[in-house]
Short mmCIF file of C-alpha atoms in Angstrom, two decimals:
data_model
loop_
_atom_site.label_atom_id
_atom_site.label_comp_id
_atom_site.label_asym_id
_atom_site.label_seq_id
_atom_site.Cartn_x
_atom_site.Cartn_y
_atom_site.Cartn_z
CA UNK A 1032 238.86 103.05 234.33
CA UNK A 1033 238.61 105.45 231.50
CA UNK A 1034 235.95 105.18 229.19
CA UNK A 1035 237.98 104.26 226.17
CA UNK A 1036 239.10 101.26 228.20
CA UNK A 1037 235.25 100.10 229.49
CA UNK A 1038 234.65 96.78 227.62
CA UNK A 1039 231.96 96.80 224.74
CA UNK A 1040 229.94 94.21 227.04
CA UNK A 1041 228.06 94.80 229.72
CA UNK A 1042 228.26 97.58 231.89
CA UNK A 1043 230.81 99.32 230.76
CA UNK A 1044 228.30 99.54 227.67
CA UNK A 1045 225.35 100.87 229.61
CA UNK A 1046 228.10 103.89 231.20
CA UNK A 1047 229.17 103.91 227.38
CA UNK A 1048 225.77 104.47 226.31
CA UNK A 1049 225.00 107.03 229.24
CA UNK A 1050 227.26 109.49 228.88
CA UNK A 1051 226.59 109.91 225.65
CA UNK A 1052 223.35 110.32 226.00
CA UNK A 1053 223.39 113.59 227.07
CA UNK A 1054 224.96 115.46 224.46
CA UNK A 1055 222.98 113.69 221.86
CA UNK A 1056 219.33 114.40 224.18
CA UNK A 1057 218.98 116.87 220.93
CA UNK A 1058 219.18 114.26 218.23
CA UNK A 1059 217.19 111.29 220.36
CA UNK A 1060 214.31 113.86 220.75
CA UNK A 1061 214.65 114.98 216.96
CA UNK A 1062 214.65 110.70 216.03
CA UNK A 1063 211.72 109.79 218.57
CA UNK A 1064 209.97 112.99 217.07
CA UNK A 1065 210.37 111.68 213.58
CA UNK A 1066 208.54 108.57 214.19
CA UNK A 1067 205.78 109.50 216.50
CA UNK A 1068 205.03 112.42 213.83
CA UNK A 1069 204.92 109.31 211.81
CA UNK A 1070 202.68 107.46 214.16
CA UNK A 1071 199.98 110.19 214.14
CA UNK A 1072 199.53 110.30 209.85
CA UNK A 1073 198.68 106.40 210.87
CA UNK A 1074 195.68 107.17 213.44
CA UNK A 1075 192.56 106.75 211.83
CA UNK A 1076 191.71 110.05 211.73
CA UNK A 1077 191.88 111.93 207.78
CA UNK A 1078 194.68 114.40 208.47
CA UNK A 1079 195.36 115.18 204.31
CA UNK A 1080 191.46 116.26 204.48
CA UNK A 1081 192.41 119.57 206.14
CA UNK A 1082 193.58 122.14 204.90
CA UNK A 1083 196.81 122.58 206.38
CA UNK A 1084 197.47 119.26 204.86
CA UNK A 1085 197.60 120.29 200.98
CA UNK A 1086 200.35 120.37 199.97
CA UNK A 1087 201.37 116.70 201.89
CA UNK A 1088 198.22 115.55 200.27
CA UNK A 1089 199.79 116.55 196.91
CA UNK A 1090 203.10 115.24 197.05
CA UNK A 1091 202.73 112.37 198.66
CA UNK A 1092 198.67 111.13 198.35
CA UNK A 1093 198.39 108.90 200.82
CA UNK A 1094 198.55 109.59 204.79
CA UNK A 1095 199.77 105.80 205.63
CA UNK A 1096 202.68 106.33 203.04
CA UNK A 1097 204.31 109.26 204.59
CA UNK A 1098 203.32 108.16 208.04
CA UNK A 1099 205.19 104.74 207.81
CA UNK A 1100 208.20 106.27 205.90
CA UNK A 1101 208.71 109.02 208.78
CA UNK A 1102 208.37 105.77 211.48
CA UNK A 1103 210.67 104.27 210.14
CA UNK A 1104 213.55 106.82 209.45
CA UNK A 1105 212.81 107.94 212.95
CA UNK A 1106 213.28 103.82 214.30
CA UNK A 1107 216.44 103.80 212.28
CA UNK A 1108 217.77 107.04 213.60
CA UNK A 1109 216.84 106.03 216.69
CA UNK A 1110 219.26 102.74 216.02
CA UNK A 1111 221.93 104.21 215.08
CA UNK A 1112 222.18 106.46 217.85
CA UNK A 1113 222.01 103.33 219.87
CA UNK A 1114 224.31 101.25 218.03
CA UNK A 1115 227.20 104.52 217.98
CA UNK A 1116 226.49 105.21 222.19
CA UNK A 1117 227.27 101.68 222.45
CA UNK A 1118 230.57 101.22 219.95
CA UNK A 1119 233.87 101.79 221.84
CA UNK A 1120 235.26 103.94 219.00
CA UNK A 1121 232.12 106.35 217.59
CA UNK A 1122 231.74 106.38 213.78
CA UNK A 1123 229.80 110.71 213.67
CA UNK A 1124 229.42 109.97 210.06
CA UNK A 1125 226.06 108.28 210.89
CA UNK A 1126 225.48 111.06 213.11
CA UNK A 1127 225.70 113.54 210.69
CA UNK A 1128 223.96 111.82 208.14
CA UNK A 1129 220.97 110.96 210.33
CA UNK A 1130 220.80 114.84 211.14
CA UNK A 1131 221.48 116.05 207.28
CA UNK A 1132 218.37 113.70 206.09
CA UNK A 1133 216.20 115.04 209.25
CA UNK A 1134 217.15 118.25 208.67
CA UNK A 1135 215.58 118.15 205.09
CA UNK A 1136 212.85 116.30 206.94
CA UNK A 1137 212.03 118.87 208.91
CA UNK A 1138 212.25 121.95 205.91
CA UNK A 1139 210.46 119.68 203.71
CA UNK A 1140 207.44 119.98 206.46
CA UNK A 1141 207.65 123.45 206.76
CA UNK A 1142 207.70 123.78 203.26
CA UNK A 1143 204.26 121.55 202.97
CA UNK A 1144 202.86 124.08 205.94
CA UNK A 1145 204.03 127.43 204.32
CA UNK A 1146 202.64 125.82 200.95
CA UNK A 1147 199.23 125.86 202.02
CA UNK A 1148 198.57 129.26 203.44
CA UNK A 1149 197.58 128.11 207.13
CA UNK A 1150 199.01 129.69 209.26
CA UNK A 1151 199.64 127.67 212.41
CA UNK A 1152 201.99 126.70 215.59
CA UNK A 1153 203.61 124.45 212.84
CA UNK A 1154 205.52 127.97 212.51
CA UNK A 1155 206.85 128.15 215.95
CA UNK A 1156 208.21 124.47 216.00
CA UNK A 1157 209.54 123.38 212.77
CA UNK A 1158 211.71 125.83 211.98
CA UNK A 1159 213.30 125.17 215.17
CA UNK A 1160 213.66 121.85 214.77
CA UNK A 1161 214.98 122.44 211.37
CA UNK A 1162 218.07 124.42 212.97
CA UNK A 1163 218.28 121.97 215.98
CA UNK A 1164 219.33 119.28 213.27
CA UNK A 1165 222.16 122.10 211.55
CA UNK A 1166 223.49 122.15 214.89
CA UNK A 1167 223.76 118.17 215.53
CA UNK A 1168 225.51 118.30 212.08
CA UNK A 1169 227.78 120.52 213.99
CA UNK A 1170 228.22 118.46 216.48
CA UNK A 1171 229.22 115.50 214.66
CA UNK A 1172 231.80 116.76 212.70
CA UNK A 1173 233.43 118.21 215.63
CA UNK A 1174 233.22 114.87 217.20
CA UNK A 1175 234.50 113.62 213.91
CA UNK A 1176 237.30 115.80 213.79
CA UNK A 1177 238.06 114.85 217.55
CA UNK A 1178 238.02 111.07 217.05
CA UNK A 1179 240.15 111.55 213.67
CA UNK A 1180 242.65 114.19 215.32
CA UNK A 1181 242.43 113.67 218.86
CA UNK A 1182 240.69 116.20 221.65
CA UNK A 1183 243.80 118.24 222.43
CA UNK A 1184 242.82 121.84 221.30
#
């Protein structure tokens, strides 16, 4: 049975999600990381009092605001990936938009850390996340082109 012929419910749904998870693993990883990054901000530790977080404090004023925003964006992206992975006909546009938002998030985080003039491990992490999101945008655009024009090259 070809994947396109599998039913939308039952085992076919699970097979479809599993089949699509591998190529989209970086999207899942970054969605989870977004939510977990926000969760860390919600912990009872005053992160914004540290020098590396000075620009975050100037922009958001409150760790809880940024924390909840990041948790919600991460969860929304995960929901979008689940829905997209379960659908018989994929909607790459959701993935493109969420990856673009993700790229803006990581670039914003890079900006805030860079503005603090504190050199730390952020320099080795978040730029790669932003680049990863650009790759995710390209992959989703490729999937959209295949969905629209067929898989023939």
